[in-house]
Coordinates of C-alpha atoms in Angstrom, one line a residue:
M1 CA 140.6 140.3 166.0
L2 CA 138.0 142.4 167.9
K3 CA 139.0 145.5 165.8
K4 CA 138.5 143.6 162.6
S5 CA 135.1 142.2 163.8
L6 CA 133.9 145.6 164.7
K7 CA 134.9 147.0 161.3
K8 CA 133.0 144.2 159.5
A9 CA 130.0 144.9 161.8
K10 CA 130.2 148.6 160.9
N11 CA 130.2 147.8 157.2
L12 CA 127.0 145.7 157.7
F13 CA 125.3 148.1 160.0
G14 CA 126.1 151.4 158.3
K15 CA 124.4 154.8 158.2
N16 CA 121.6 153.5 155.9
F17 CA 121.1 150.4 158.0
R18 CA 117.5 151.1 159.1
K19 CA 116.3 152.3 155.7
Q20 CA 117.9 149.3 153.9
T21 CA 116.6 146.8 156.4
I22 CA 113.0 148.0 156.0
Y23 CA 113.5 148.1 152.2
T24 CA 114.8 144.5 152.3
N25 CA 111.9 143.3 154.5
Y26 CA 109.5 144.8 152.0
I27 CA 111.0 143.4 148.9
E28 CA 111.2 139.9 150.6
K29 CA 107.8 139.8 152.3
K30 CA 105.4 142.4 150.8
A31 CA 103.5 141.7 147.6
I32 CA 104.0 143.9 144.5
N33 CA 101.0 146.2 144.0
D34 CA 100.1 145.7 140.3
K35 CA 98.1 148.9 140.2
M36 CA 100.7 151.2 141.8
I37 CA 102.9 153.6 139.7
F38 CA 105.9 155.3 141.3
Y39 CA 107.2 158.5 139.7
E40 CA 110.5 160.3 140.4
S41 CA 111.8 163.3 138.5
Y42 CA 115.3 164.8 139.1
H43 CA 115.7 163.1 142.5
G44 CA 112.4 164.4 143.7
E45 CA 113.2 168.1 142.9
S46 CA 110.0 168.5 140.9
M47 CA 106.9 167.0 139.2
T48 CA 108.1 167.6 135.7
G49 CA 109.7 165.9 132.6
N50 CA 108.9 162.5 131.2
P51 CA 107.5 161.1 134.4
Y52 CA 105.1 164.0 134.7
A53 CA 104.0 163.6 131.0
V54 CA 103.2 160.0 131.6
F55 CA 101.4 160.8 134.8
S56 CA 99.4 163.6 133.1
Y57 CA 98.3 161.1 130.4
L58 CA 97.3 158.3 132.8
I59 CA 95.6 160.3 135.5
D60 CA 92.7 161.1 133.2
H61 CA 92.7 157.8 131.3
P62 CA 89.6 155.7 132.1
A63 CA 91.6 152.4 131.9
F64 CA 93.8 153.6 134.8
K65 CA 91.2 155.0 137.1
D66 CA 91.9 152.3 139.7
F67 CA 95.6 152.9 139.7
Q68 CA 97.5 154.5 142.6
H69 CA 100.0 157.2 141.6
I70 CA 103.0 157.8 144.0
W71 CA 105.2 160.9 143.5
A72 CA 108.6 161.2 145.2
I73 CA 109.3 164.8 146.1
K74 CA 111.8 166.6 148.3
D75 CA 109.6 169.5 149.1
K76 CA 105.8 169.8 149.2
A77 CA 106.2 173.1 147.3
A78 CA 106.8 170.9 144.2
I79 CA 103.3 169.6 144.2
H80 CA 101.0 170.8 141.5
E81 CA 97.9 172.3 143.1
E82 CA 95.5 170.8 140.6
F83 CA 96.4 167.3 141.9
T84 CA 96.3 167.9 145.6
H85 CA 92.8 166.6 146.1
F86 CA 93.1 163.5 143.9
P87 CA 92.4 160.5 146.2
N88 CA 94.6 158.2 144.1
V89 CA 97.7 160.4 144.1
E90 CA 100.1 160.1 147.1
Y91 CA 103.3 162.1 147.8
V92 CA 106.2 160.7 149.6
I93 CA 109.3 162.6 150.7
Y94 CA 112.4 161.5 148.8
Q95 CA 114.4 158.9 150.7
S96 CA 111.9 158.8 153.6
I97 CA 110.7 155.5 155.0
P98 CA 107.3 155.8 153.1
Y99 CA 109.4 156.4 150.0
V100 CA 111.4 153.2 150.6
K101 CA 108.2 151.2 151.1
R102 CA 106.5 152.4 147.9
L103 CA 109.7 151.9 145.9
A104 CA 109.8 148.3 147.1
T105 CA 106.2 147.5 146.3
A106 CA 105.1 149.5 143.2
K107 CA 104.7 147.5 140.1
Y108 CA 105.8 150.4 137.7
L109 CA 108.8 152.6 138.5
I110 CA 109.3 155.6 136.2
N111 CA 112.4 157.8 136.7
D112 CA 114.2 160.3 134.6
T113 CA 117.5 160.2 136.5
T114 CA 118.5 157.4 139.0
F115 CA 117.1 155.7 142.0
P116 CA 119.4 155.5 145.1
S117 CA 122.2 153.0 145.3
Y118 CA 120.2 150.5 147.5
F119 CA 117.5 150.2 144.8
L120 CA 117.0 146.6 143.6
K121 CA 114.5 145.9 140.8
R122 CA 112.4 143.0 142.0
K123 CA 111.2 140.3 139.7
G124 CA 107.7 141.4 138.8
Q125 CA 108.5 145.1 138.9
I126 CA 108.9 147.1 135.7
Y127 CA 111.5 149.8 135.8
V128 CA 111.5 152.5 133.0
N129 CA 114.3 154.9 132.9
T130 CA 113.4 157.8 130.6
W131 CA 116.6 160.0 131.2
H132 CA 116.1 163.7 130.6
G133 CA 117.4 164.8 127.2
T134 CA 119.4 164.3 124.1
P135 CA 123.0 164.8 125.2
L136 CA 124.9 167.7 123.7
K137 CA 127.3 167.6 126.7
T138 CA 129.5 164.6 127.0
M139 CA 128.4 161.9 129.4
G140 CA 130.0 159.3 131.7
L141 CA 133.3 158.1 130.4
D142 CA 133.3 160.6 127.6
I143 CA 133.6 163.6 130.0
K144 CA 137.1 165.0 129.5
K145 CA 137.9 165.8 133.1
K146 CA 135.9 163.1 134.7
G147 CA 136.2 161.8 138.2
F148 CA 136.9 158.1 138.7
A149 CA 133.7 156.0 138.6
E150 CA 131.4 159.0 139.1
H151 CA 129.1 157.4 136.6
K152 CA 128.7 154.2 138.6
N153 CA 125.1 154.7 139.9
I154 CA 123.9 155.9 136.5
Q155 CA 125.5 152.8 135.0
R156 CA 123.9 150.5 137.6
N157 CA 120.4 152.1 137.1
F158 CA 120.6 151.6 133.3
L159 CA 121.6 148.0 133.8
C160 CA 118.5 147.6 136.1
A161 CA 116.0 149.1 133.7
D162 CA 113.5 147.0 131.7
Y163 CA 113.1 149.9 129.3
L164 CA 115.3 152.9 128.4
V165 CA 113.2 155.5 126.7
S166 CA 115.0 157.4 124.0
P167 CA 114.0 160.4 121.9
N168 CA 116.3 159.2 119.0
E169 CA 119.0 156.8 118.0
F170 CA 121.8 159.2 118.9
T171 CA 120.7 159.4 122.6
Y172 CA 120.5 155.8 123.5
K173 CA 123.8 155.0 121.8
K174 CA 125.6 157.8 123.6
L175 CA 124.1 157.0 127.0
L176 CA 124.8 153.2 126.9
K177 CA 128.2 153.5 125.3
S178 CA 129.4 156.3 127.5
H179 CA 128.5 154.2 130.5
A180 CA 130.3 151.1 129.1
I181 CA 127.3 148.8 129.0
Y182 CA 126.0 149.0 125.4
S183 CA 126.5 145.3 124.6
I184 CA 125.6 144.0 128.1
Y185 CA 122.4 146.1 128.6
N186 CA 119.7 143.4 128.7
G187 CA 116.6 145.6 128.8
K188 CA 114.9 147.1 125.8
V189 CA 115.4 150.5 124.3
L190 CA 112.1 152.2 123.5
D191 CA 113.1 154.4 120.6
T192 CA 109.6 156.1 120.7
G193 CA 110.4 159.7 121.5
Y194 CA 110.1 161.6 124.7
P195 CA 106.6 161.8 126.4
R196 CA 107.6 165.3 127.8
V197 CA 107.8 166.7 124.2
D198 CA 104.1 165.9 123.9
L199 CA 103.5 168.5 126.7
M200 CA 104.9 171.2 124.4
F201 CA 102.4 170.2 121.6
H202 CA 99.4 169.8 123.9
A203 CA 100.0 172.6 126.5
D204 CA 97.2 175.0 127.3
K205 CA 99.2 178.1 126.4
E206 CA 96.9 180.6 128.0
L207 CA 97.0 178.6 131.3
V208 CA 100.8 178.6 131.1
R209 CA 100.9 182.4 130.6
K210 CA 98.4 182.8 133.4
K211 CA 100.6 180.8 135.8
L212 CA 103.5 183.1 134.9
S213 CA 101.5 186.3 134.7
I214 CA 102.6 186.9 131.1
P215 CA 100.2 189.0 129.0
S216 CA 98.9 187.2 125.9
K217 CA 100.4 189.8 123.5
K218 CA 103.9 189.7 125.0
K219 CA 106.6 187.7 123.1
V220 CA 108.7 185.5 125.2
I221 CA 112.5 185.0 125.2
L222 CA 113.7 182.1 127.4
Y223 CA 117.3 182.0 128.6
A224 CA 118.0 178.4 129.7
P225 CA 121.7 178.0 130.5
T226 CA 123.5 175.1 132.0
W227 CA 124.4 175.6 135.7
R228 CA 128.1 176.2 136.0
G229 CA 128.4 177.3 139.6
T230 CA 129.9 175.3 142.4
L231 CA 128.8 175.3 146.0
G232 CA 130.3 178.4 147.6
A233 CA 130.5 180.3 144.3
E234 CA 126.7 180.6 143.6
V235 CA 126.7 184.4 143.8
N236 CA 129.2 185.0 141.0
E237 CA 127.3 182.7 138.6
S238 CA 123.9 184.2 139.6
D239 CA 125.2 187.7 139.4
R240 CA 126.3 187.1 135.8
L241 CA 122.9 185.6 134.9
L242 CA 121.1 188.6 136.5
K243 CA 123.1 191.1 134.5
D244 CA 122.7 189.2 131.2
V245 CA 118.9 188.9 131.7
Q246 CA 118.7 192.6 132.5
T247 CA 120.8 193.6 129.5
I248 CA 118.7 191.5 127.1
Q249 CA 115.5 192.8 128.5
Q250 CA 116.6 196.4 128.2
S251 CA 117.8 195.9 124.6
V252 CA 114.6 194.2 123.3
G253 CA 112.1 196.6 124.9
P254 CA 108.6 196.1 126.1
E255 CA 107.5 193.9 123.2
Y256 CA 109.3 191.0 124.9
I257 CA 109.6 189.5 128.3
V258 CA 112.9 187.7 129.1
L259 CA 112.5 184.7 131.3
L260 CA 115.2 182.6 133.0
K261 CA 115.1 178.8 133.5
S262 CA 118.0 178.1 135.8
H263 CA 119.2 176.4 139.0
Y264 CA 117.6 176.8 142.4
Y265 CA 120.5 178.9 143.6
A266 CA 120.0 181.4 140.8
Q267 CA 116.3 181.6 141.6
Q268 CA 117.1 182.4 145.2
Y269 CA 119.5 185.1 144.1
F270 CA 117.0 186.7 141.7
K271 CA 114.4 186.7 144.5
H272 CA 116.8 188.5 146.8
K273 CA 117.3 191.1 144.0
G274 CA 113.6 191.5 143.4
M275 CA 113.8 190.0 139.9
D276 CA 112.2 186.6 140.7
R277 CA 109.3 187.4 138.3
N278 CA 111.7 186.6 135.5
C279 CA 112.6 183.2 137.0
I280 CA 110.7 180.1 136.1
P281 CA 109.8 178.1 139.2
N282 CA 111.0 174.5 139.3
K283 CA 107.5 173.2 139.4
I284 CA 106.7 174.6 135.9
D285 CA 107.5 172.0 133.3
S286 CA 110.1 173.1 130.8
N287 CA 108.2 171.6 127.8
E288 CA 104.9 173.2 128.7
L289 CA 106.9 176.5 129.0
L290 CA 108.5 176.0 125.6
S291 CA 105.0 176.1 124.1
I292 CA 104.9 179.9 124.6
V293 CA 108.5 180.7 123.9
D294 CA 109.2 182.7 120.7
L295 CA 113.0 182.6 121.0
L296 CA 115.3 180.3 123.0
I297 CA 118.8 181.2 124.2
T298 CA 120.8 178.4 125.6
D299 CA 124.4 177.1 125.7
Y300 CA 125.2 173.4 126.2
S301 CA 121.7 172.3 127.4
S302 CA 119.7 169.6 125.7
I303 CA 116.6 171.8 125.9
F304 CA 117.1 173.1 122.4
F305 CA 116.6 169.7 120.8
E306 CA 113.0 169.6 122.2
F307 CA 112.4 173.1 121.1
L308 CA 113.2 172.4 117.4
P309 CA 109.8 171.1 116.4
T310 CA 108.4 174.6 117.0
K311 CA 110.6 175.8 114.2
R312 CA 111.3 178.9 116.2
P313 CA 114.9 180.3 116.4
V314 CA 117.6 179.2 118.9
L315 CA 120.7 181.2 119.9
F316 CA 123.7 179.6 121.6
Y317 CA 125.4 181.8 124.2
A318 CA 128.8 180.1 124.9
Y319 CA 130.8 182.8 126.7
D320 CA 133.0 180.2 128.4
E321 CA 133.4 177.9 125.4
E322 CA 137.2 177.3 125.8
D323 CA 137.0 176.5 129.5
Y324 CA 133.9 174.3 129.1
M325 CA 135.3 172.3 126.2
E326 CA 138.5 171.7 128.1
K327 CA 136.6 170.4 131.2
R328 CA 133.6 168.7 129.7
G329 CA 133.2 168.8 126.0
T330 CA 130.3 168.3 123.6
Y331 CA 129.3 165.5 121.2
I332 CA 128.5 168.0 118.4
P333 CA 130.9 170.8 117.6
L334 CA 129.3 174.1 118.4
D335 CA 129.8 175.5 114.9
Q336 CA 127.5 172.7 113.6
L337 CA 124.5 173.6 115.8
P338 CA 121.2 174.9 114.3
G339 CA 121.8 178.5 115.4
P340 CA 124.5 181.1 115.8
V341 CA 127.0 180.7 118.6
C342 CA 127.6 184.0 120.5
R343 CA 130.5 184.6 122.8
T344 CA 129.4 187.9 124.2
I345 CA 126.1 189.3 125.4
D346 CA 126.4 192.0 122.7
G347 CA 126.6 189.2 120.1
V348 CA 123.4 187.8 121.5
I349 CA 121.6 191.1 121.3
D350 CA 122.8 191.7 117.8
R351 CA 121.4 188.3 116.7
I352 CA 118.1 189.0 118.4
Q353 CA 117.8 192.3 116.5
H354 CA 118.4 190.5 113.2
I355 CA 116.5 187.3 114.1
E356 CA 114.8 187.0 110.7
S357 CA 118.1 186.8 108.8
V358 CA 119.3 184.3 111.5
K359 CA 116.2 182.1 110.8
E360 CA 116.9 182.2 107.0
Q361 CA 120.7 181.5 107.5
F362 CA 120.2 178.5 109.7
K363 CA 117.1 177.0 108.0
P364 CA 118.9 174.1 106.2
V365 CA 120.9 172.9 109.3
Y366 CA 117.8 173.4 111.5
Q367 CA 115.9 171.1 109.2
R368 CA 118.7 168.5 109.3
F369 CA 118.6 168.5 113.1
I370 CA 114.8 168.0 113.1
E371 CA 115.2 165.0 110.8
Q372 CA 118.1 163.5 112.9
F373 CA 116.9 164.1 116.4
C374 CA 113.2 164.9 116.4
Y375 CA 111.7 162.2 114.0
H376 CA 109.4 160.9 116.8
D377 CA 108.1 164.3 117.9
D378 CA 104.6 164.1 116.7
G379 CA 102.6 164.5 120.0
H380 CA 102.0 160.8 120.4
A381 CA 105.2 159.6 122.2
T382 CA 103.3 159.2 125.5
E383 CA 100.7 157.0 123.8
R384 CA 103.5 154.8 122.4
F385 CA 105.1 154.7 125.9
V386 CA 101.9 153.5 127.6
N387 CA 101.2 150.9 124.9
A388 CA 104.7 149.4 125.3
V389 CA 105.1 149.5 129.1
F390 CA 101.6 148.8 130.3
Y391 CA 100.1 146.7 127.5
E392 CA 103.3 145.3 125.9
K393 CA 101.9 146.3 122.5
I394 CA 104.4 148.1 120.4
Q395 CA 105.7 147.7 116.9
E396 CA 109.1 146.0 116.7
K397 CA 110.6 148.9 114.9
Y398 CA 110.5 150.9 118.2
L399 CA 112.2 148.2 120.2
I400 CA 115.9 148.1 120.2
R401 CA 118.0 145.3 121.8
T402 CA 121.7 146.2 122.2
A403 CA 123.0 143.1 124.0
T404 CA 125.3 140.9 121.9
N405 CA 125.0 137.1 121.5
K406 CA 128.7 136.6 122.5
T407 CA 129.6 134.5 125.5
K408 CA 129.5 136.9 128.4
I409 CA 132.1 136.7 131.1
L410 CA 132.1 138.6 134.4
I411 CA 135.4 138.8 136.3
Y412 CA 136.6 140.1 139.6
G413 CA 140.2 140.8 139.0
G414 CA 141.5 141.8 142.4
G415 CA 142.1 145.3 143.8
F416 CA 144.3 146.3 140.8
L417 CA 147.2 147.3 143.1
N418 CA 150.8 146.9 141.9
N419 CA 151.1 143.1 142.3
G420 CA 151.3 139.8 140.4
I421 CA 147.5 139.3 140.2
T422 CA 147.1 142.7 138.5
A423 CA 149.9 141.9 136.0
S424 CA 148.3 138.5 135.4
I425 CA 144.7 139.7 134.8
T426 CA 146.0 142.6 132.5
N427 CA 147.9 140.1 130.3
L428 CA 145.0 137.6 130.3
L429 CA 142.6 140.3 129.1
K430 CA 145.0 141.1 126.2
S431 CA 144.8 137.5 125.0
I432 CA 141.1 137.0 124.8
D433 CA 139.3 136.8 121.4
Y434 CA 136.7 139.6 121.7
D435 CA 135.0 138.4 118.6
L436 CA 133.8 135.5 120.7
Y437 CA 133.7 136.8 124.2
D438 CA 132.1 139.9 125.8
V439 CA 134.1 140.6 129.0
T440 CA 133.1 142.7 132.0
L441 CA 135.3 143.5 135.0
I442 CA 133.5 144.3 138.3
D443 CA 135.2 146.3 140.9
Y444 CA 134.8 148.5 144.0
G445 CA 134.4 152.2 142.9
N446 CA 137.0 153.4 145.5
Q447 CA 139.7 155.8 144.3
K448 CA 143.3 154.7 144.6
E449 CA 145.9 156.2 142.4
E450 CA 147.7 153.0 141.5
K451 CA 144.4 151.3 140.9
I452 CA 143.2 153.9 138.5
H453 CA 146.5 153.8 136.7
N454 CA 146.3 150.0 136.4
L455 CA 142.7 149.9 135.2
N456 CA 143.6 152.3 132.5
K457 CA 145.9 149.6 131.1
I458 CA 143.0 147.2 130.6
D459 CA 142.1 146.2 127.0
K460 CA 139.5 148.7 125.8
N461 CA 137.2 146.0 124.7
V462 CA 136.5 145.2 128.4
H463 CA 133.6 146.8 130.2
I464 CA 134.2 148.0 133.7
I465 CA 131.3 148.2 136.1
Y466 CA 131.5 149.3 139.7
R467 CA 129.9 148.5 143.0
V468 CA 128.1 151.5 144.5
G469 CA 126.3 151.3 147.9
S470 CA 126.1 148.3 150.2
W471 CA 124.1 145.2 151.1
N472 CA 120.4 145.1 151.2
A473 CA 119.8 142.6 154.1
T474 CA 117.6 141.8 157.0
I475 CA 119.0 141.9 160.5
A476 CA 119.0 138.1 160.6
E477 CA 120.9 137.9 157.4
R478 CA 123.6 140.3 158.6
L479 CA 124.1 138.3 161.8
R480 CA 124.2 135.0 159.9
H481 CA 126.8 136.6 157.5
L482 CA 129.0 137.6 160.5
L483 CA 128.7 134.0 161.8
F484 CA 129.8 132.7 158.5
L485 CA 132.8 135.0 158.4
Q486 CA 133.9 133.5 161.7
N487 CA 133.3 129.8 160.8
G488 CA 133.2 129.3 157.1
A489 CA 130.8 126.8 155.5
Y490 CA 132.4 123.5 156.5
T491 CA 129.5 121.9 158.3
P492 CA 125.9 121.2 157.1
Y493 CA 124.7 123.6 159.8
M494 CA 126.8 126.5 158.6
K495 CA 125.8 125.8 155.0
R496 CA 122.2 126.2 156.1
V497 CA 122.9 129.3 158.2
M498 CA 124.9 131.2 155.6
P499 CA 122.6 133.8 154.0
A500 CA 122.9 132.7 150.3
K501 CA 119.9 134.8 149.3
M502 CA 121.7 137.9 150.6
Y503 CA 124.7 137.2 148.4
Q504 CA 122.4 136.5 145.4
R505 CA 120.5 139.7 146.0
E506 CA 123.8 141.8 146.2
M507 CA 125.0 140.5 142.8
E508 CA 121.6 141.3 141.3
R509 CA 121.7 144.8 142.8
M510 CA 125.1 145.4 141.1
V511 CA 124.5 143.9 137.7
G512 CA 120.8 144.5 137.3
L513 CA 119.3 142.6 134.3
A514 CA 122.7 141.8 132.7
K515 CA 123.2 138.1 132.2
F516 CA 126.6 136.5 132.3
D517 CA 127.4 133.0 131.1
I518 CA 130.6 132.6 133.1
G519 CA 131.6 134.1 136.4
I520 CA 135.3 134.2 137.5
D521 CA 136.7 135.2 140.8
F522 CA 140.2 135.8 139.5
S523 CA 141.5 137.1 142.8
G524 CA 140.6 134.3 145.1
Y525 CA 141.6 136.3 148.2
S526 CA 138.4 138.3 149.0
P527 CA 135.6 136.6 150.9
F528 CA 133.2 139.2 149.7
W529 CA 133.7 138.6 146.0
S530 CA 134.2 134.8 146.4
L531 CA 130.8 134.7 148.1
L532 CA 129.1 136.7 145.4
F533 CA 130.5 134.7 142.5
A534 CA 129.9 131.4 144.4
F535 CA 126.1 132.2 144.6
G536 CA 125.8 134.3 141.4
D537 CA 123.5 133.3 138.5
F538 CA 126.1 131.9 136.1
K539 CA 126.1 128.8 133.9
R540 CA 129.7 128.2 135.0
K541 CA 131.8 129.7 137.7
S542 CA 135.5 129.5 138.5
I543 CA 137.9 130.7 141.2
F544 CA 141.6 131.1 140.6
L545 CA 144.5 130.1 142.9
H546 CA 147.6 132.1 142.4
S547 CA 150.0 130.2 144.6
D548 CA 150.2 127.3 147.1
M549 CA 147.2 128.5 149.1
R550 CA 147.9 126.4 152.1
K551 CA 151.2 128.1 152.5
E552 CA 149.5 131.5 152.0
I553 CA 147.6 130.8 155.3
D554 CA 150.8 130.6 157.2
K555 CA 152.4 133.5 155.3
K556 CA 153.6 136.1 157.9
V557 CA 154.1 139.8 157.1
N558 CA 155.1 142.3 159.8
K559 CA 154.4 139.6 162.5
K560 CA 150.8 139.2 161.1
Y561 CA 149.0 136.6 159.0
P562 CA 147.3 138.8 156.3
H563 CA 145.5 136.0 154.5
R564 CA 144.7 133.5 157.3
K565 CA 141.2 134.5 158.3
N566 CA 140.0 135.2 154.7
L567 CA 141.4 132.0 153.2
Q568 CA 140.0 129.9 156.0
V569 CA 136.6 131.2 154.9
I570 CA 137.3 131.0 151.1
F571 CA 138.4 127.4 151.2
S572 CA 134.9 126.4 152.4
L573 CA 133.5 128.1 149.2
Y574 CA 135.4 126.0 146.7
N575 CA 132.7 123.4 146.6
F576 CA 130.3 126.1 145.3
Y577 CA 132.4 126.6 142.1
D578 CA 132.5 124.5 139.0
K579 CA 136.2 124.9 138.6
V580 CA 139.1 125.6 141.0
L581 CA 141.9 126.7 138.7
S582 CA 145.6 127.1 139.6
V583 CA 147.7 129.4 137.5
S584 CA 150.5 126.9 136.8
K585 CA 151.0 123.1 136.7
L586 CA 153.3 123.2 139.8
T587 CA 150.8 125.3 141.8
H588 CA 148.0 123.0 140.7
E589 CA 149.9 119.9 142.1
Q590 CA 150.6 121.7 145.4
N591 CA 147.0 122.8 145.8
K592 CA 145.6 119.5 144.8
Q593 CA 147.6 117.8 147.5
N594 CA 146.9 120.4 150.2
L595 CA 143.2 121.3 149.5
I596 CA 141.7 118.0 148.3
R597 CA 140.0 117.5 151.6
F598 CA 138.0 120.7 151.1
I599 CA 136.8 119.9 147.6
K600 CA 134.4 117.2 146.6
E601 CA 135.2 115.7 143.2
A602 CA 138.5 117.5 143.3
S603 CA 140.0 115.5 140.4
R604 CA 137.2 117.0 138.2
K605 CA 137.1 120.5 139.6
M606 CA 140.7 121.2 140.2
D607 CA 142.7 122.1 137.1

């Protein structure tokens, strides 16, 4: 018993305990600052991308002169010197305590990747996820050799977002569908174009050249590959990049300078080799850089989509195409891209030397790509963003709502191990009319082979979302929760003591803005899920009983009572459900006889 109690305490007081406690205190007790904007780009790696484009627009806008701008950064080297003396710009170290406090209290939250797992969008905050590119590479569930539930925090962040900014229809559909949330995403898609593309149109080209020490008459070739290296194998990848850049530079002569936009590891390697002048620092925004690029070489990166409006040529260097397609895959076949696909460095050089014929050859497909993917790239995407997010003034044609009007059901189906409950939920989900119901399973994101195998049998109409991270709770709530696990909610005192708000908060953290009409704890054996569904925001909520539950309390396995403690707690939660449902008539009669004393209005609730 002591061992179990210590384990539960450890789960409540984990490694992020202090950070999450402060965060919870702030979201519960501190007011939202209506004139504070929080920006985060690539998990604090840089001040670039869509958040930077919005920041650059607002910092000089007279209507926003009283606003405070907060930038999350990992390293002070990422700060742009021109903004260091602005009194209304503050920098907080990523995942620090000041970061947590600002994340909890800023009115506007703008991110191009994801906030940490403990993030909870408060009522009154406006969260805008801009993501960071039109996906050529497959995403989420579409990745061929994907890990189990690796997409879970991206999925959760999308569900939390009031707005998902998209450069085109292709992008928002791929992002939401590959993360299994298209029809339950309850925010709005802003199909308005990417603010960061505006930076390419409006960049001060001479200033960009000056920052990079590039003479005005030099033509620029940019090589911007996807990082393929793994930790421990950085040298091999970086060595290849170095040799390729040197080979291209030698072949094109002094008329051009060849630049590399790559991963941090490659930059460090280039610096060690004395070639770092060819590397673009992280702090330089890619779209501002594209304004001076004459020829782009890439592979599977989304950067080429944003370069297309320049109408300058693109080469695709896919030396590892077979391996990459086997492991990851792309949404668009490489032979349909708006530029030649080269498999060797010699092929790249040959195409550079015949670039005019390349431009002529790919002109029709290039134009088709512009029409399909770049129809918003007119230099005014940031203005549309600001009008929508800050003024709520935007033409309806730019606002896309993907959620269906079907009755939405959220189910916890048990641990999906090899047992009767798993067989039962699997069969149940095969019999639902998906023209009427939109069904979502919620589950832990833990990896167990039999669980993954069983989840793969679930009807493909069912969304699966995963819990990532842990409770946001105050110290008092954690202690009250432990007290509840010891005593249940049988007395008026315990009903007052149990931290209902903590349970509501946790469900909100997991499902974000998604709204479900019906909540079902199909398992009925887990206090955690029984609590969350009991206090979740549903029009109706039900809990299932899979056997004579009174007998389950006394069930002995290997001289232990596996269900006794949990069921003694869960019985006290039946009153918080609208329906307590047994899986057969006989079981219903047994449970009604044995559990009637725990359930008010048992004749109505039990079925």
